[in-house]
Coordinates of C-alpha atoms in Angstrom, one line a residue:
X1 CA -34.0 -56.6 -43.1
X2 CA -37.2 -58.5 -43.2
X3 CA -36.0 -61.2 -45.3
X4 CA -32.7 -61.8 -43.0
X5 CA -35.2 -61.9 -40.2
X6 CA -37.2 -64.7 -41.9
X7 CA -33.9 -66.5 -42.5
X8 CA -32.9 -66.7 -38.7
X9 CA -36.5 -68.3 -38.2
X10 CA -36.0 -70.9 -40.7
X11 CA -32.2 -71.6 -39.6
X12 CA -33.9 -72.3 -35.7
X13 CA -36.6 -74.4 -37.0
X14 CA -34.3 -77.0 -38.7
X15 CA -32.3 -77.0 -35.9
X16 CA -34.7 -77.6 -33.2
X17 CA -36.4 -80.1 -36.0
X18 CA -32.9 -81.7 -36.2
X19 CA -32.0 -82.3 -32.3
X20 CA -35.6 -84.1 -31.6
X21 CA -34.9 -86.4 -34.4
X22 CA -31.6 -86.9 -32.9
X23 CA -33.1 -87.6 -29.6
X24 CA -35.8 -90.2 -30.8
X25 CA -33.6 -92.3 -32.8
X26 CA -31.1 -92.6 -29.4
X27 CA -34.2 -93.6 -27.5
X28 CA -34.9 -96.2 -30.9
X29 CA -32.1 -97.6 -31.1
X30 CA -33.1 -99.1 -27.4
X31 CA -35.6 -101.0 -28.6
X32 CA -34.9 -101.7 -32.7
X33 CA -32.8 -100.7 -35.9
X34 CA -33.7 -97.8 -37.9
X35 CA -32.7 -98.1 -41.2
X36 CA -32.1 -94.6 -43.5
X37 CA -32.8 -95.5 -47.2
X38 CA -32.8 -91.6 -48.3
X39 CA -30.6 -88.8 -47.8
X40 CA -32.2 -85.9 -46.3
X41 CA -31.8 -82.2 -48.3
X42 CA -33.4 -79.1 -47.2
X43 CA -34.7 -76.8 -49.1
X44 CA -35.3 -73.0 -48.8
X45 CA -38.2 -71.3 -50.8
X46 CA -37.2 -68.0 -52.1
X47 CA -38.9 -65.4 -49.1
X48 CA -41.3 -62.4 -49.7
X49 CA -40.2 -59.0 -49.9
X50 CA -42.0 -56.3 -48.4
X51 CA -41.8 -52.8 -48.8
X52 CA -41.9 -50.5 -45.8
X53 CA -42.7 -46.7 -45.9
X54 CA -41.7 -45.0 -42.6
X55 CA -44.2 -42.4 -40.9
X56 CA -43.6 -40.4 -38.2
X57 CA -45.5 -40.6 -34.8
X58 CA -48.1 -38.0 -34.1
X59 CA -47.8 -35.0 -32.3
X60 CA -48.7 -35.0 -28.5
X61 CA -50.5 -32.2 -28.0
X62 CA -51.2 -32.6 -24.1
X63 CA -49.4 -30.3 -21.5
X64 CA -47.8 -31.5 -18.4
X65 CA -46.9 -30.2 -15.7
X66 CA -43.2 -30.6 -13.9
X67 CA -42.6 -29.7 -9.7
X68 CA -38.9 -29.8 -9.1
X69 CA -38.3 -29.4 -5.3
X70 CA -34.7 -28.5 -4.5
X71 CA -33.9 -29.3 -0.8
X72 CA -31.3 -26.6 0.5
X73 CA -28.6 -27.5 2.6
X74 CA -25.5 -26.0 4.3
X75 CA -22.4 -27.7 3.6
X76 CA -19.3 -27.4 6.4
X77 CA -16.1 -27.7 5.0
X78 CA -13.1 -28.5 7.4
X79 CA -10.1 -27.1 6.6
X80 CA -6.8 -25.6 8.4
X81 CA -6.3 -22.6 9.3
X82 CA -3.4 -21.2 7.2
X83 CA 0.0 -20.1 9.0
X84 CA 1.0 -16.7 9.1
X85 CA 5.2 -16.4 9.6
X86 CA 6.3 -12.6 9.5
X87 CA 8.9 -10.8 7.7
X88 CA 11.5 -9.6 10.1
X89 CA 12.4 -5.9 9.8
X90 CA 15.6 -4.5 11.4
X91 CA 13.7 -1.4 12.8
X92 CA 15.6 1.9 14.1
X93 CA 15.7 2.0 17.7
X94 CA 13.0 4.8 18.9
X95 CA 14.1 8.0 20.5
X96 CA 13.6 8.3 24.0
X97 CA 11.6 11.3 24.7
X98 CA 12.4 14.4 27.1
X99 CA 10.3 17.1 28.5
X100 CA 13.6 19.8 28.9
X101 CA 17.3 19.6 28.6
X102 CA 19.5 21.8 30.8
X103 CA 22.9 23.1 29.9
X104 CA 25.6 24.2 32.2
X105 CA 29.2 25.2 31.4
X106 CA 32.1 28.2 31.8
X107 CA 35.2 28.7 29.0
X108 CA 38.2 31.1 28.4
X109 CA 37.5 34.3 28.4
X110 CA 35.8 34.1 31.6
X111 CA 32.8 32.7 29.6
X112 CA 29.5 31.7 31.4
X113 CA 26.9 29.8 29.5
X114 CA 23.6 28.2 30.5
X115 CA 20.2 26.9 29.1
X116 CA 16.9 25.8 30.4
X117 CA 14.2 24.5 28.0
X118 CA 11.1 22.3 29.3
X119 CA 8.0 21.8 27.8
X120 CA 5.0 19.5 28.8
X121 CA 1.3 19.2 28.4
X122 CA -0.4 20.3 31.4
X123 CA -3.4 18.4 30.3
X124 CA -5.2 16.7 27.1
X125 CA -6.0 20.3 25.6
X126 CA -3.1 22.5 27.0
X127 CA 0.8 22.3 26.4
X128 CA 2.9 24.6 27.9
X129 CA 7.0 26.1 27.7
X130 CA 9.7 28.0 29.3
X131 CA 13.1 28.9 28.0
X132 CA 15.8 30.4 29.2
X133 CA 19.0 31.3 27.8
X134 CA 22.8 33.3 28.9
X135 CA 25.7 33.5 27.4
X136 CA 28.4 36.2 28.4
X137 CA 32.1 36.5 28.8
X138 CA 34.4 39.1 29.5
X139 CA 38.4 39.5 28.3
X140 CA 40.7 40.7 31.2
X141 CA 43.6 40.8 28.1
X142 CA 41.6 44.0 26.5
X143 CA 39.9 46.3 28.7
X144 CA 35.7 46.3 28.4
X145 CA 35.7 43.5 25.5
X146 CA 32.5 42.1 27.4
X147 CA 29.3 41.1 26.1
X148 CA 25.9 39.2 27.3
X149 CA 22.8 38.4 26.1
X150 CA 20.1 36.9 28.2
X151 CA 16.6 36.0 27.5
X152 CA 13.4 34.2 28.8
X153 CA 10.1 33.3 27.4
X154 CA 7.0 31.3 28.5
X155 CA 4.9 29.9 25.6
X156 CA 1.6 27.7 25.6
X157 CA -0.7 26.0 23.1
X158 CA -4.4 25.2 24.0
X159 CA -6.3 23.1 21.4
X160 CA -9.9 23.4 22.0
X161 CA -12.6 20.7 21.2
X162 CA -14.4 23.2 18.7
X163 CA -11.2 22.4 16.4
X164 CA -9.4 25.9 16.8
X165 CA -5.6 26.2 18.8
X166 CA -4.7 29.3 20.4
X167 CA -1.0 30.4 21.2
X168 CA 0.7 32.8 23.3
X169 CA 4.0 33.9 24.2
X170 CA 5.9 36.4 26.7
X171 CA 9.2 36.9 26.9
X172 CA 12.1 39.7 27.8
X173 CA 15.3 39.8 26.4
X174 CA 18.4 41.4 27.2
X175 CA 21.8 42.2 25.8
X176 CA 24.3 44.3 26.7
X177 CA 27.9 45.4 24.5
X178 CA 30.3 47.8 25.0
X179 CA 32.6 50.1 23.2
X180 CA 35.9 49.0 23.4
X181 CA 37.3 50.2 20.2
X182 CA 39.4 52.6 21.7
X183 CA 41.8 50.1 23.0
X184 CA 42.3 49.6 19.1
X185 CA 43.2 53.3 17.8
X186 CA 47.0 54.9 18.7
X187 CA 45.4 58.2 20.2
X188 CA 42.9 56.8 22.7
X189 CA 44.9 53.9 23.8
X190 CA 45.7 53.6 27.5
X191 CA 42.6 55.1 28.0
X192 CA 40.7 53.4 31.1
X193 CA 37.1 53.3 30.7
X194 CA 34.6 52.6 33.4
X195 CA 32.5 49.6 32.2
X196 CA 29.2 51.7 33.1
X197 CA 30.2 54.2 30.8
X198 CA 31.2 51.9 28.0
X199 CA 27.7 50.1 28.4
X200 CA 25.2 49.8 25.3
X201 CA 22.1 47.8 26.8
X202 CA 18.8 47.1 24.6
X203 CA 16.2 45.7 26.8
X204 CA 12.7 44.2 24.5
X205 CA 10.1 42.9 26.1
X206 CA 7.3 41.2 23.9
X207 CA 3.8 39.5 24.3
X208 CA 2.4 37.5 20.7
X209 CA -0.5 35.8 20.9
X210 CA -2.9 33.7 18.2
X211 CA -5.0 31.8 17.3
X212 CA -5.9 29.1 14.1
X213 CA -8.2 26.5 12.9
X214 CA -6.2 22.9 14.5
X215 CA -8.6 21.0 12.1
X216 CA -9.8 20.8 8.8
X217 CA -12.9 22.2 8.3
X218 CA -16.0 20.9 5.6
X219 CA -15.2 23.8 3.0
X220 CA -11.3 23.0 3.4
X221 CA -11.3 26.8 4.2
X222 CA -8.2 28.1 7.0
X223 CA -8.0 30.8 9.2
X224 CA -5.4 32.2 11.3
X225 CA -5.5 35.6 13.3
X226 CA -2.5 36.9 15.4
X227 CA -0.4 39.8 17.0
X228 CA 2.8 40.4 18.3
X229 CA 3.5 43.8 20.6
X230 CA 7.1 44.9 21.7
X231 CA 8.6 47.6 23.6
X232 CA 12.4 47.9 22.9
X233 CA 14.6 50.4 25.5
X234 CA 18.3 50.9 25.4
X235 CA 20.7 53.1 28.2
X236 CA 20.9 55.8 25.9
X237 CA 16.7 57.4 26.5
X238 CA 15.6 55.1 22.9
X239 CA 12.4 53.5 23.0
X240 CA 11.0 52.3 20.1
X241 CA 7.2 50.2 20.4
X242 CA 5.9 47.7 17.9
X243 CA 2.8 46.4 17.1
X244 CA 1.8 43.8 14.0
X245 CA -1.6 42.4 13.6
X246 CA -1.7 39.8 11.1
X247 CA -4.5 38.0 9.4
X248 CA -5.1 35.2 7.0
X249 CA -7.8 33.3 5.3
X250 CA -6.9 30.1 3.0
X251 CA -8.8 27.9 0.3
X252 CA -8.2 24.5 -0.8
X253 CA -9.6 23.2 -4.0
X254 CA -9.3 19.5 -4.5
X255 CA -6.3 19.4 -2.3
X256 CA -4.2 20.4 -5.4
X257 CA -4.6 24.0 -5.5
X258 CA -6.0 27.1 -3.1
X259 CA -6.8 30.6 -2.7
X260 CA -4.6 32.7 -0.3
X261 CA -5.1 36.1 1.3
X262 CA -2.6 37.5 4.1
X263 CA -3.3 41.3 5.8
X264 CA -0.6 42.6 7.8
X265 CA -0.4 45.7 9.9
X266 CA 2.5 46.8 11.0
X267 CA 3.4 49.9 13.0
X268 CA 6.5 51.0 14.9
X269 CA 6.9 54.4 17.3
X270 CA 10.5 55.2 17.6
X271 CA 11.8 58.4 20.4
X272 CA 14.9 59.4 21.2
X273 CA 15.8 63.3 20.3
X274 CA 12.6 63.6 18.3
X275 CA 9.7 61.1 17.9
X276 CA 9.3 58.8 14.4
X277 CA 6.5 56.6 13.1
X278 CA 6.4 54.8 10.7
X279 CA 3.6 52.0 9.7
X280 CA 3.5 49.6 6.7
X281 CA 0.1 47.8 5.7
X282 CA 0.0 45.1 3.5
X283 CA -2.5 42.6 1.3
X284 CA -0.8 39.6 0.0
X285 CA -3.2 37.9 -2.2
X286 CA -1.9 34.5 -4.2
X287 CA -3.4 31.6 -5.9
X288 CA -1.2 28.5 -5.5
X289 CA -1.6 25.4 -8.2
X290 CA 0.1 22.2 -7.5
X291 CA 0.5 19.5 -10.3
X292 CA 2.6 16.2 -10.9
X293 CA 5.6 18.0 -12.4
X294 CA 4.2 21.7 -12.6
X295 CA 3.6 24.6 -9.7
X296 CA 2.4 27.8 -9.9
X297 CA 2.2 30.5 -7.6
X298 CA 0.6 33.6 -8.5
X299 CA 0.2 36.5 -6.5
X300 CA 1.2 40.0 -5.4
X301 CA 2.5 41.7 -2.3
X302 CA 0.6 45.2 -2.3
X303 CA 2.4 47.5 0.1
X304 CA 1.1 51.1 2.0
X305 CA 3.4 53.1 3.9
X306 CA 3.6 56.7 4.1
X307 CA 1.1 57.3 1.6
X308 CA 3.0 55.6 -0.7
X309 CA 1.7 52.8 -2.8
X310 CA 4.3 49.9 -3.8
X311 CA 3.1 47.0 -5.8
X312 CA 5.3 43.9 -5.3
X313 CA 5.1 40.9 -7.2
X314 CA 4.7 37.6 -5.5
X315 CA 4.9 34.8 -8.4
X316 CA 6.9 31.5 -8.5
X317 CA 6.6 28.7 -10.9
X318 CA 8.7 25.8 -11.0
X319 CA 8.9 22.4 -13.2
X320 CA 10.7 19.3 -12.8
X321 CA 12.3 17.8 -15.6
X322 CA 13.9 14.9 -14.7
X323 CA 13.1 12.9 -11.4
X324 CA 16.6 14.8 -9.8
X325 CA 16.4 18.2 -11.9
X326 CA 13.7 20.6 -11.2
X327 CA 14.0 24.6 -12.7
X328 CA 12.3 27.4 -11.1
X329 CA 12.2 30.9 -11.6
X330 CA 10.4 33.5 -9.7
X331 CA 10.0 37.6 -8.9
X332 CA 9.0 38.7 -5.5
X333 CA 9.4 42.1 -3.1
X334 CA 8.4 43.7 -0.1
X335 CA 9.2 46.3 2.0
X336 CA 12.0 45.6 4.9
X337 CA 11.7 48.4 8.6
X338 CA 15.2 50.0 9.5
X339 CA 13.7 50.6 12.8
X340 CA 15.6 50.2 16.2
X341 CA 15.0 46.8 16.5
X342 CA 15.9 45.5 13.5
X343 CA 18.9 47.3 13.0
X344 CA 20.4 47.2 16.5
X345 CA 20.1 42.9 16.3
X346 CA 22.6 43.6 12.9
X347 CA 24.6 46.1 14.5
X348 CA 24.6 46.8 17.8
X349 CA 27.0 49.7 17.5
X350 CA 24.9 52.1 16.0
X351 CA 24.3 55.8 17.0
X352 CA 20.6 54.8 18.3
X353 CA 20.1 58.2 16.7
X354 CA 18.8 57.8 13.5
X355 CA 16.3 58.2 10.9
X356 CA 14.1 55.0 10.5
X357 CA 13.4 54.1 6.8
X358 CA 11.8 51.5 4.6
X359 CA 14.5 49.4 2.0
X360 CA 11.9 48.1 -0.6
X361 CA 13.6 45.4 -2.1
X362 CA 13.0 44.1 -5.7
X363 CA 14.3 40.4 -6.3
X364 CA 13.5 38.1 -9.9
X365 CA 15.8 35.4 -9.8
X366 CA 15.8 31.5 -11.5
X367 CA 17.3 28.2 -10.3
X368 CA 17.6 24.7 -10.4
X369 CA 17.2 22.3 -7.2
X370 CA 16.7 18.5 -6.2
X371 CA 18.0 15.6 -5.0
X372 CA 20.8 13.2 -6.2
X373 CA 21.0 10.0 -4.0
X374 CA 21.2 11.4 -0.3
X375 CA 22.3 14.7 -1.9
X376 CA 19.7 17.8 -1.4
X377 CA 20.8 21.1 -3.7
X378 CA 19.6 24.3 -4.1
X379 CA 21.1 27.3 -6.6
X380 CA 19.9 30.5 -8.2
X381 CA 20.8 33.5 -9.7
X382 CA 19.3 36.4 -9.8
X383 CA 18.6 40.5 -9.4
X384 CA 18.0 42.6 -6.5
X385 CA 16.6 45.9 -6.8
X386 CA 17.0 47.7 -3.2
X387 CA 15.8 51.5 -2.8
X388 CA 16.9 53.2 0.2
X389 CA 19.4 50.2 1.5
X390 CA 21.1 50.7 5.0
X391 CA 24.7 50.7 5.3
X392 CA 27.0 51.3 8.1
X393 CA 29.9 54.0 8.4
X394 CA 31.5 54.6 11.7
X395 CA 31.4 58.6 13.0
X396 CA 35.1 59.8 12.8
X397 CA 34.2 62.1 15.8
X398 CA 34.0 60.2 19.0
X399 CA 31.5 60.2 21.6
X400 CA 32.7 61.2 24.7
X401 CA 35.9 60.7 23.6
X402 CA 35.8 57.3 23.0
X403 CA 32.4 55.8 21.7
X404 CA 33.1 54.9 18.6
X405 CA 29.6 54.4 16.9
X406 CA 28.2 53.8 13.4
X407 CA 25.8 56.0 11.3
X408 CA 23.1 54.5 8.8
X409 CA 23.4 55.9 5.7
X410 CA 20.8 55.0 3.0
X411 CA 21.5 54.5 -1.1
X412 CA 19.9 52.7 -4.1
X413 CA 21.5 49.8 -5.5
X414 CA 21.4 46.7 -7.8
X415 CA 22.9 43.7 -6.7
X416 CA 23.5 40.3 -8.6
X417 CA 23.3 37.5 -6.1
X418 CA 24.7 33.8 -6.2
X419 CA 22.9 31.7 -3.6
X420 CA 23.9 27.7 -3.4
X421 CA 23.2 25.2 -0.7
X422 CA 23.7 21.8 -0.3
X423 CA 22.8 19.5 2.6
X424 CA 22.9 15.5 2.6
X425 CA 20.8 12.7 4.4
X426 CA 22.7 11.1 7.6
X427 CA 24.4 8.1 6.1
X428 CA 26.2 6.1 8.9
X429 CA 25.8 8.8 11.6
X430 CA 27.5 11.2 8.8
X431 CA 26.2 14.3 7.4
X432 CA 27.3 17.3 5.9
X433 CA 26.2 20.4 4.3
X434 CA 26.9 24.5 3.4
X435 CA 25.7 27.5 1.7
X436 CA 27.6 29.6 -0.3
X437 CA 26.3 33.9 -1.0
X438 CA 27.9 36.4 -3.3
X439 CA 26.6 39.5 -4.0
X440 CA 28.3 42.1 -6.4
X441 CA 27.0 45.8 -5.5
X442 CA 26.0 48.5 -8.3
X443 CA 25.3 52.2 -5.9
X444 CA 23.7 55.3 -7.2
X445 CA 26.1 57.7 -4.8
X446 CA 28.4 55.4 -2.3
X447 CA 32.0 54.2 -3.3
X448 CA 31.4 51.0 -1.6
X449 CA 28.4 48.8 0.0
X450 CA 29.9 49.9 3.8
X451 CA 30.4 47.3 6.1
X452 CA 28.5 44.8 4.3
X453 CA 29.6 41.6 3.1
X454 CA 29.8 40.3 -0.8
X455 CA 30.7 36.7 0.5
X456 CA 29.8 34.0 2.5
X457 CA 30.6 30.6 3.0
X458 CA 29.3 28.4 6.1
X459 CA 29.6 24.8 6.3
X460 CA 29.6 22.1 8.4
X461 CA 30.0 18.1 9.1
X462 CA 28.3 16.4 11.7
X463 CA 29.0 12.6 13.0
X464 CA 26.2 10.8 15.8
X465 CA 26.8 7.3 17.3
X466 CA 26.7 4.7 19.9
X467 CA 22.4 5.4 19.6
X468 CA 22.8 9.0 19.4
X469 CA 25.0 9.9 22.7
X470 CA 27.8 11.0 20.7
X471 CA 27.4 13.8 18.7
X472 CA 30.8 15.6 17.0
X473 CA 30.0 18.7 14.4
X474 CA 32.7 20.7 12.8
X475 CA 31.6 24.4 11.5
X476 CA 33.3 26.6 9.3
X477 CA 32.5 30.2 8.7
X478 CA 34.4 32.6 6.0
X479 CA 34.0 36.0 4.5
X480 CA 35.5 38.9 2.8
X481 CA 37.1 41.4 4.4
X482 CA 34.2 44.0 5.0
X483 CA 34.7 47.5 3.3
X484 CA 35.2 50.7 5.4
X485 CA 36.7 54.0 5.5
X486 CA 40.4 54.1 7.2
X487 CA 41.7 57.1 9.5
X488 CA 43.4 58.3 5.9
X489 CA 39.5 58.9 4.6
X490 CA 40.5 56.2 1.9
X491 CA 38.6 52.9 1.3
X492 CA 40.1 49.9 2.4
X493 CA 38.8 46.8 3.3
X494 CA 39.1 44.6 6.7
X495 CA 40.6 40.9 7.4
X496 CA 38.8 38.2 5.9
X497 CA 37.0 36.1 8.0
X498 CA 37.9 32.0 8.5
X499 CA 36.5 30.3 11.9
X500 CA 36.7 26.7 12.2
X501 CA 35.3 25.0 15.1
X502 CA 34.4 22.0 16.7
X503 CA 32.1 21.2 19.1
X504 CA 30.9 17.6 20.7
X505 CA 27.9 16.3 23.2
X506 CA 28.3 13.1 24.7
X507 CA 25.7 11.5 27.1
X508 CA 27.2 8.7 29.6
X509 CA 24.1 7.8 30.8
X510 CA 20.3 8.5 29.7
X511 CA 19.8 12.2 31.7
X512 CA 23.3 13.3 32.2
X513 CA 26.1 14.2 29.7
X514 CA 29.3 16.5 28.8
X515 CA 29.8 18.8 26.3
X516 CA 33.5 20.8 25.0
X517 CA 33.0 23.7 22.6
X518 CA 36.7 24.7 20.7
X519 CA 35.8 27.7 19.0
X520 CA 38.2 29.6 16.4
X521 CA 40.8 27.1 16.3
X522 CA 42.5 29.3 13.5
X523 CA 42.5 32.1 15.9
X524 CA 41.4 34.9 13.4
X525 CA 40.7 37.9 15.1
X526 CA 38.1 39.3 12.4
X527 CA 36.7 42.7 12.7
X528 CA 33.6 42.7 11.8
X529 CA 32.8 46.3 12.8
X530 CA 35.8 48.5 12.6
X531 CA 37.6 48.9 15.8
X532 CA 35.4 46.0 17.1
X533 CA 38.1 43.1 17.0
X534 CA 36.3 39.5 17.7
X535 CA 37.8 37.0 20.3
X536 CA 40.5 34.8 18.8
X537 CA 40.9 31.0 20.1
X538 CA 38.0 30.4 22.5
X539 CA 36.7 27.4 24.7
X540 CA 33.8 26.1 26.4
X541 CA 32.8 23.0 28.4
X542 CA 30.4 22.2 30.7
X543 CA 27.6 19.4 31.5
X544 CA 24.3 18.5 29.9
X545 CA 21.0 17.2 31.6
X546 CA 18.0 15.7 29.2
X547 CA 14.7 15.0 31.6

């Protein structure tokens, strides 16, 4: 490195050495000749070599110090605000809402019906209702075929601040039928009957009230205490009282599963010849789990009456296997009152004579039930165990002549039950539905399960439009031909039953509307009871009023 160094020196030397030569003999040859007797040849001497040995620097022991001063400082950006276009949704058109509706009409035979229901909230922490419904008709073709039923109630709810609501109710209700089955027998035909005579009238009045937490609490603990009193007369010197209390106290756990305990007491004072009681008491503990695809409900209904201990069981699990498929299977009881009030709403025929009894009823059954689509189903099989079941023969021996009544008779029996429904979503302002009930019968002492059906169809298809003022529903109703005792002493059974009707509401405007009920277009005259032939082909119209 050195020696090419040395080199470049040498090379600059001559040349500078060279150009001032140059440059004095241009300024000689101003003033004389030069004459060059020798040729001029440099020469390089061979150049030094020196060796180098490289060291490195020493180490720089001192400290120093650094300040760095960072200056903050906000910096604004400008931008524009991004646009925000919605989606457009087609929404449903919301339904106006009314207080009470009002329904006035008349029909063949000599049919009178009307309804008042309205309901408001009186302020922020009370609501409160009355209803009031009639419906009778008499047929001047057959004499004392008459019935009517009227009722009225006025309800409220009060929702206090503290969290807890409190209901109430009063209400009477009256019906009235009459024996006309004479009209329907070869010996007392012709007779004629004085309507008061012919009269059976049950008159109820009842007062519930109650009262329930309206809020969730911090434990996620419920509570619900209530009553419900009744006093129930008919013409004939019956009068049967009832009073239930009823309490209940619920636990959540993790909103997936709770703790349930119901107490019920229910007594009932029937008089007419002689004087009955007869009081059930009840505690219905459960536990109730709730999973993804799994429920459980465990529990038991333990029942008191009479001394008499009966342990129901109260358990239901269920499972769903596919997303449209879910199985159950479950075993439950309790015990069911034959007293006047129940069994006068199932037959109002009855001699209001009779002994009041519990049925304690048995049931394990298993099923399958989802939804397909729009398609809701429902179906199960199962076993009914009944002790002390009520069924219905009429009394040979007429009262008075001419009151043709019913006995309850009491027997044990096993029945096998079939129980499907099916109901779809409204697609297009369609919807249809039904339930389907057979029951086969299995008595200790009894031929036959009298005057009680083994099966039942009802069904129906419903069509609303033009924004729900048009509302069409077809219904159909069938069953077998209900078992009896003929004037021979023999078993037979009745007509079958098949009712199809049709029904409509349309509204012309938004408070006022019509309405045309055809009722047993098939005309089947069913009896239901014997000697208690229904109305064939019946219709009712009329006007509606929504405010």
């Amino acid at each position: 490195m050195l020696k090419e160094k040395t080199m470049k020196n040498l090379k600059y030397n001559l040349f500078t050495l060279a150009f001032s030569f140059c440059a004095l003999s241009m300024q000689a040859q101003v003033n004389e000749d030069i004459t060059v007797k020798t040729k001029f040849e440099a020469k390089l001497n061979d150049a030094k070599k020196y060796e180098m040995q490289p060291r490195f620097p020493k180490t720089d022991t001192s400290k120093t110090k650094l300040d760095y001063e960072i200056v903050s400082k906000l910096l604004e950006q400008q931008y524009d605000p991004p646009k925000i276009r919605p989606i457009a949704y087609k929404l449903d058109k919301l339904q106006k809402e009314y207080k009470g509706m009002a329904k006035l009409g008349a029909g063949n035979p000599s049919t009178i019906l009307g309804q008042l229901q309205y309901r408001d909230a009186i302020n922020k922490q009370l609501i409160a209702g009355l209803e009031i419904d009639h419906l009778g008709s008499k047929n001047k073709n057959i004499d004392n075929q008459n019935f009517r039923e009227t009722a009225a109630n006025v309800s409220g709810s009060y929702f206090a601040k503290q969290g807890f609501q409190a209901d109430g109710k009063l209400g009477i209700n009256s019906r009235d039928f009459y024996y006309y089955a004479y009209n329907f027998f070869e010996d007392t035909q012709g007779l004629e009957i004085d309507p008061t005579d012919a009269l059976q009238r049950y008159t109820k009045f009842d007062v519930a009230a109650s009262i329930k937490n309206a809020e969730r609490t911090v434990l996620d603990f419920n509570y619900g205490l209530g009553f419900d009193f009744y006093r129930l007369t008919d013409n004939f010197a019956s009068n049967e009282i009832g009073f239930n209390v009823e309490m209940n106290a619920q636990k959540w756990f993790k909103e997936k599963s709770y703790f349930n305990v119901d107490i019920e007491t229910d007594l009932t004072r029937f008089e007419d010849t002689t004087i009955q009681n007869l009081h059930n008491f009840f505690i219905r503990p459960a536990l109730l789990f709730q999973g993804s695809v799994f429920n459980a409900k465990v529990g038991a209904n333990l029942g008191f009456s009479n001394e008499v201990f009966f342990p129901f069981p109260d358990v239901n699990v269920s499972y769903e296997l596919l997303d449209f498929l879910t199985l159950f299977a479950g075993a439950e009881g309790t015990l069911y009152k034959n007293n006047l009030n129940n069994t006068s709403l199932y037959n109002p025929y009855i001699n209001t004579t009779f002994n009041i009894q519990n049925t304690s009823v048995y049931h394990f059954f298993a099923g399958v039930k989802g939804n397909v689509g729009v398609v809701n189903y429902d179906a199960q099989a199962g076993v009914k165990r009944a002790n002390d079941l009520a069924l219905f023969l009429d009394n040979p021996v007429l009262e008075n002549g001419f009151r043709r009544k019913f006995e309850v008779l009491y027997d044990t029996a096993t029945i096998f039950n079939i129980n499907a429904t099916l109901n779809t979503k409204e697609i297009n302002g369609i919807s249809f539905g039904g339930t389907v009930d057979l029951n086969t019968y299995s008595l200790r002492v009894e031929e036959k399960p009298w005057h009680l059906p083994t099966f039942s169809l009802n069904g129906f298809v419903k069509y609303t439009g033009l924004d729900n003022d048009l509302q069409i529903k077809a219904d159909l109703f069938m069953e077998n031909g209900i078992p009896y005792i003929d004037e021979m002493g023999e078993a037979a059974n009745q007509n079958a039953l098949f009712d199809l009707s049709v029904n409509a509401d349309y509204f012309f405007s938004d408070n006022i509307g019509v309405f045309l009920q055809l009722n047993n277009l098939a005309n089947n005259k069913r009896i239901r009871w014997n000697g208690y032939e229904n109305y064939g082909f019946n219709i009712i119209g009329g006007v509606n009023a929504r405010f």
